[in-house]
């Protein structure tokens, strides 16, 4: 079912908010089972949100938020049981569901809800020239860490611009290493897919020790959509985020994923506590404020877990 169809089916009635549901809930006593949360890189958004969520989940689980390379690694951890809860972008989740890319076989992951949208950043050192994606041909560029969602969308963007992996000098660097390499002149540009703001990129801009800019990527959205569907849309990074020139870019929704085999009860409680955690999520990063039971239903192409569906249905007005 398309995203709009999910929203229509489950949110036809107005939502009354989570407070009535939460007021009557108490935590069960007894030993707390372990719950591993796969988050993301230092300087991104997944990690602070994952840590904040883990604090709230500590009322029922021994929650452990692990730093990772990002979406691809997170879903690999979910497949192998090394994680029970994973942050992921929906383009990578679509690969996992279909067994494409590095996944090799189809998976049956489920979502607890949509969180917020990533915006793809192409950060360039402006003293080495102003250029778009097509201008990366022959240049040293970081496409993100191996196992990251950034690497997936960066490779697709380059292909949309007619640049193959042999058509430039590829560096597979995480966010912090990409920034260090840009400063050192080892690379001319790097990709990073993140919510707004990305604190590490904001720090790079604020330091003033290197003139950087963002590249407009919106022209590639139609090509990406024609090849990969509605997992990509057009986003906007305004001047107010980094005090850089505003640009349009590629936007990708993020969801909180769990194995399809998770019990309905556990998925229900995780979804409930996700909304209990909203004040902590909002304090950890501004994107935490985006969590809303109305928009959280739009997890396309990842089906909602039945336990999460039950939670959202309970939010409807009588």
Coordinates of C-alpha atoms in Angstrom, one line a residue:
X1 CA 0.0 0.0 0.0
X2 CA 1.3 3.5 -0.9
X3 CA 2.1 6.0 1.8
X4 CA -1.1 8.0 1.2
X5 CA -3.2 4.8 1.3
X6 CA -1.8 3.9 4.7
X7 CA -2.5 7.3 6.1
X8 CA -6.1 7.2 4.8
X9 CA -6.8 3.7 6.1
X10 CA -5.4 4.2 9.6
X11 CA -5.9 7.9 10.2
X12 CA -9.4 8.4 8.7
X13 CA -10.6 9.6 12.1
X14 CA -8.7 12.5 13.8
X15 CA -6.2 11.4 16.5
X16 CA -6.8 12.5 20.0
X17 CA -3.1 12.4 21.1
X18 CA -1.3 9.9 23.1
X19 CA -2.0 11.2 26.6
X20 CA -5.2 9.3 27.3
X21 CA -3.5 6.0 26.3
X22 CA -0.4 6.7 28.4
X23 CA -2.2 7.8 31.5
X24 CA -3.5 4.3 32.4
X25 CA -0.4 2.4 31.7
X26 CA 2.0 1.0 34.3
X27 CA 5.2 -0.8 33.8
X28 CA 5.4 -4.5 34.4
X29 CA 7.7 -5.7 37.2
X30 CA 10.3 -8.4 36.8
X31 CA 13.6 -8.9 35.0
X32 CA 14.2 -6.6 32.0
X33 CA 15.2 -8.4 28.7
X34 CA 18.0 -6.9 26.6
X35 CA 17.1 -4.7 23.7
X36 CA 19.9 -3.6 21.3
X37 CA 19.2 -0.4 19.3
X38 CA 21.2 0.2 16.1
X39 CA 21.7 3.9 15.7
X40 CA 24.3 5.7 13.5
X41 CA 27.4 7.8 13.3
X42 CA 28.8 10.5 15.7
X43 CA 27.6 13.9 14.5
X44 CA 24.5 12.6 12.9
X45 CA 20.9 12.4 14.1
X46 CA 20.3 8.6 14.7
X47 CA 22.8 8.4 17.5
X48 CA 21.4 11.1 19.9
X49 CA 17.8 10.0 19.2
X50 CA 18.7 6.4 19.8
X51 CA 20.4 7.2 23.1
X52 CA 17.4 9.3 24.2
X53 CA 15.0 6.5 23.2
X54 CA 17.1 4.0 25.1
X55 CA 16.8 5.9 28.3
X56 CA 13.0 5.8 28.1
X57 CA 13.0 2.1 27.1
X58 CA 15.1 1.4 30.2
X59 CA 11.8 1.2 32.1
X60 CA 11.0 -2.1 30.5
X61 CA 14.2 -3.3 28.8
X62 CA 18.0 -3.3 29.3
X63 CA 18.3 -1.0 26.3
X64 CA 21.7 -0.5 24.7
X65 CA 22.1 2.0 21.9
X66 CA 25.1 1.1 19.6
X67 CA 26.9 3.4 17.3
X68 CA 27.0 2.1 13.7
X69 CA 27.8 3.2 10.1
X70 CA 24.1 3.7 9.4
X71 CA 21.1 2.2 7.8
X72 CA 22.6 -0.8 5.9
X73 CA 24.6 -2.0 8.9
X74 CA 21.5 -1.4 11.1
X75 CA 19.3 -3.7 9.0
X76 CA 22.1 -6.3 8.8
X77 CA 22.1 -6.3 12.6
X78 CA 18.4 -6.6 12.7
X79 CA 18.6 -9.6 10.3
X80 CA 21.2 -11.4 12.4
X81 CA 19.6 -10.7 15.8
X82 CA 22.4 -8.4 16.9
X83 CA 19.7 -5.6 17.1
X84 CA 16.0 -5.7 17.9
X85 CA 15.4 -2.1 17.0
X86 CA 17.0 -0.1 14.1
X87 CA 16.9 3.3 12.7
X88 CA 16.8 3.2 8.9
X89 CA 16.0 5.3 5.8
X90 CA 13.2 3.9 3.7
X91 CA 15.3 3.6 0.5
X92 CA 17.6 1.1 2.3
X93 CA 14.6 -0.6 3.9
X94 CA 13.2 -1.1 0.4
X95 CA 16.4 -2.8 -0.6
X96 CA 16.2 -5.1 2.4
X97 CA 12.6 -6.0 1.7
X98 CA 13.5 -7.0 -1.8
X99 CA 16.8 -8.6 -1.1
X100 CA 18.7 -6.1 -3.3
X101 CA 22.1 -4.5 -3.0
X102 CA 24.2 -6.1 -0.3
X103 CA 21.3 -7.9 1.4
X104 CA 21.1 -10.9 -0.9
X105 CA 17.8 -12.2 0.2
X106 CA 14.4 -10.8 1.0
X107 CA 13.6 -9.8 4.6
X108 CA 10.4 -9.2 6.5
X109 CA 11.1 -6.3 8.7
X110 CA 8.3 -4.1 10.0
X111 CA 8.1 -0.5 11.2
X112 CA 6.9 1.1 14.4
X113 CA 6.5 4.5 12.8
X114 CA 8.0 7.2 10.7
X115 CA 10.3 9.6 12.5
X116 CA 11.5 12.5 10.3
X117 CA 13.0 13.0 6.9
X118 CA 16.7 13.0 6.0
X119 CA 18.1 15.6 3.6
X120 CA 21.0 14.6 1.4
X121 CA 23.9 17.0 1.9
X122 CA 26.6 17.4 -0.8
X123 CA 29.2 19.5 0.9
X124 CA 31.9 21.0 -1.3
X125 CA 35.1 23.1 -0.6
X126 CA 34.2 26.2 -2.5
X127 CA 37.8 27.3 -2.9
X128 CA 38.2 24.3 -5.2
X129 CA 35.4 25.4 -7.5
X130 CA 31.6 25.5 -7.5
X131 CA 30.0 22.5 -9.2
X132 CA 27.1 20.2 -9.2
X133 CA 27.0 16.4 -9.1
X134 CA 28.1 16.2 -12.7
X135 CA 31.1 18.2 -11.8
X136 CA 32.4 15.4 -9.4
X137 CA 33.7 13.4 -12.4
X138 CA 37.4 12.8 -11.8
X139 CA 37.4 14.4 -8.4
X140 CA 38.1 12.8 -5.0
X141 CA 34.8 12.4 -3.2
X142 CA 33.5 10.7 -0.1
X143 CA 30.3 8.7 -0.7
X144 CA 29.8 7.9 3.0
X145 CA 30.9 5.1 5.2
X146 CA 30.5 1.5 4.0
X147 CA 27.3 0.2 5.5
X148 CA 25.6 3.6 5.5
X149 CA 22.4 4.9 3.8
X150 CA 24.5 7.8 2.6
X151 CA 26.6 5.4 0.4
X152 CA 23.4 4.0 -1.2
X153 CA 21.8 7.4 -2.1
X154 CA 25.2 8.9 -3.1
X155 CA 25.9 6.1 -5.5
X156 CA 22.4 6.5 -7.0
X157 CA 22.8 10.2 -7.4
X158 CA 26.2 9.9 -9.1
X159 CA 24.7 7.3 -11.5
X160 CA 21.8 9.7 -12.2
X161 CA 24.4 12.3 -13.2
X162 CA 26.1 9.7 -15.5
X163 CA 29.0 9.1 -13.2
X164 CA 30.0 5.5 -12.6
X165 CA 32.1 4.4 -9.6
X166 CA 35.1 4.3 -11.9
X167 CA 34.4 7.9 -13.0
X168 CA 35.7 9.6 -9.8
X169 CA 38.1 9.0 -6.9
X170 CA 35.9 7.3 -4.3
X171 CA 36.5 7.5 -0.6
X172 CA 34.2 5.6 1.8
X173 CA 34.5 7.8 4.8
X174 CA 32.3 8.3 7.8
X175 CA 31.1 11.8 8.6
X176 CA 33.9 12.9 10.9
X177 CA 36.6 11.4 8.6
X178 CA 34.9 13.1 5.6
X179 CA 35.1 16.5 7.3
X180 CA 38.7 15.9 8.3
X181 CA 39.6 14.8 4.7
X182 CA 37.9 17.9 3.2
X183 CA 39.8 20.2 5.5
X184 CA 43.1 18.4 4.6
X185 CA 42.4 18.7 0.9
X186 CA 42.3 14.9 0.5
X187 CA 38.8 15.1 -0.9
X188 CA 36.9 18.0 -2.7
X189 CA 33.4 17.0 -1.6
X190 CA 31.4 14.6 0.5
X191 CA 27.9 13.3 0.8
X192 CA 26.0 12.9 4.0
X193 CA 22.3 12.1 4.5
X194 CA 21.0 13.5 7.7
X195 CA 18.2 15.3 9.5
X196 CA 18.4 19.0 10.1
X197 CA 20.7 20.3 11.4
X198 CA 23.6 17.8 11.1
X199 CA 25.6 19.0 14.1
X200 CA 29.0 17.9 12.6
X201 CA 28.3 19.9 9.4
X202 CA 27.1 22.9 11.4
X203 CA 30.4 22.7 13.4
X204 CA 32.4 22.7 10.2
X205 CA 30.6 25.8 8.9
X206 CA 30.8 27.6 12.2
X207 CA 34.6 27.0 12.5
X208 CA 35.2 29.3 9.6
X209 CA 38.5 27.5 8.8
X210 CA 37.3 26.3 5.4
X211 CA 34.8 27.9 3.0
X212 CA 32.2 25.3 2.2
X213 CA 28.9 25.2 0.4
X214 CA 25.9 22.9 -0.3
X215 CA 25.0 21.7 -3.8
X216 CA 21.4 21.7 -5.1
X217 CA 20.3 18.1 -5.8
X218 CA 16.6 18.5 -6.5
X219 CA 17.1 18.1 -10.3
X220 CA 17.9 14.4 -9.8
X221 CA 14.7 13.6 -7.8
X222 CA 12.6 12.7 -10.9
X223 CA 15.3 10.3 -12.1
X224 CA 15.5 8.7 -8.7
X225 CA 11.8 8.4 -8.4
X226 CA 11.5 6.8 -11.8
X227 CA 14.0 4.2 -10.8
X228 CA 13.3 3.6 -7.2
X229 CA 9.8 5.0 -6.5
X230 CA 8.3 7.1 -3.8
X231 CA 11.2 6.5 -1.3
X232 CA 12.7 9.8 -2.6
X233 CA 11.1 13.3 -2.6
X234 CA 12.3 16.9 -2.8
X235 CA 13.5 18.6 0.4
X236 CA 14.7 22.0 1.3
X237 CA 17.7 23.1 3.4
X238 CA 17.1 26.7 4.2
X239 CA 19.8 29.3 5.0
X240 CA 18.7 29.4 8.6
X241 CA 20.1 25.9 9.2
X242 CA 23.8 26.5 8.4
X243 CA 23.9 30.1 7.3
X244 CA 24.8 28.8 3.8
X245 CA 22.9 29.5 0.6
X246 CA 19.5 27.7 0.7
X247 CA 19.3 24.6 -1.6
X248 CA 16.7 22.0 -2.7
X249 CA 17.8 18.5 -2.2
X250 CA 16.7 14.8 -2.0
X251 CA 14.7 13.9 1.0
X252 CA 14.2 10.4 2.4
X253 CA 11.9 9.4 5.3
X254 CA 13.3 7.5 8.3
X255 CA 11.5 4.7 10.2
X256 CA 12.1 2.8 13.3
X257 CA 12.3 -0.9 12.2
X258 CA 11.9 -4.2 14.1
X259 CA 11.9 -7.8 13.0
X260 CA 8.6 -9.1 11.7
X261 CA 8.9 -11.9 14.3
X262 CA 8.6 -9.5 17.2
X263 CA 5.6 -10.2 19.3
X264 CA 2.6 -7.9 19.0
X265 CA 2.8 -7.0 22.7
X266 CA 6.5 -6.0 22.5
X267 CA 5.9 -3.9 19.4
X268 CA 2.9 -2.2 21.0
X269 CA 4.9 -1.3 24.1
X270 CA 7.9 -0.1 22.0
X271 CA 5.6 2.2 20.0
X272 CA 3.9 3.5 23.1
X273 CA 7.2 4.2 24.8
X274 CA 8.5 5.9 21.6
X275 CA 5.8 8.6 22.2
X276 CA 6.5 8.7 25.9
X277 CA 10.1 9.5 24.9
X278 CA 9.2 12.5 22.7
X279 CA 10.4 15.1 25.2
X280 CA 13.7 13.3 25.5
X281 CA 14.0 13.0 21.7
X282 CA 13.2 16.6 21.2
X283 CA 15.8 17.6 23.8
X284 CA 18.4 15.4 22.1
X285 CA 17.9 16.8 18.6
X286 CA 15.4 19.1 16.9
X287 CA 14.2 16.3 14.6
X288 CA 12.8 14.6 17.7
X289 CA 10.0 17.2 17.6
X290 CA 8.8 15.8 14.3
X291 CA 7.4 12.6 15.9
X292 CA 3.6 12.7 15.6
X293 CA 1.1 9.9 15.6
X294 CA -0.5 11.2 12.4
X295 CA 2.6 11.3 10.2
X296 CA 4.2 8.3 11.9
X297 CA 1.7 6.0 10.0
X298 CA 3.4 6.8 6.7
X299 CA 6.1 4.1 6.8
X300 CA 5.9 3.1 3.1
X301 CA 7.3 0.8 1.8
X302 CA 7.8 -0.9 5.2
X303 CA 4.6 -2.4 6.6
X304 CA 3.6 -1.3 10.1
X305 CA 4.0 -4.0 12.7
X306 CA 0.6 -5.2 14.0
X307 CA 1.5 -4.1 17.5
X308 CA 2.2 -0.5 16.2
X309 CA -1.1 -0.6 14.2
X310 CA -2.9 -1.4 17.4
X311 CA -1.3 1.6 19.2
X312 CA -2.2 4.0 16.4
X313 CA -5.8 2.8 16.2
X314 CA -6.1 3.5 19.9
X315 CA -5.2 7.1 19.3
X316 CA -8.4 7.8 17.3
X317 CA -11.2 9.9 18.8
X318 CA -14.1 7.9 20.2

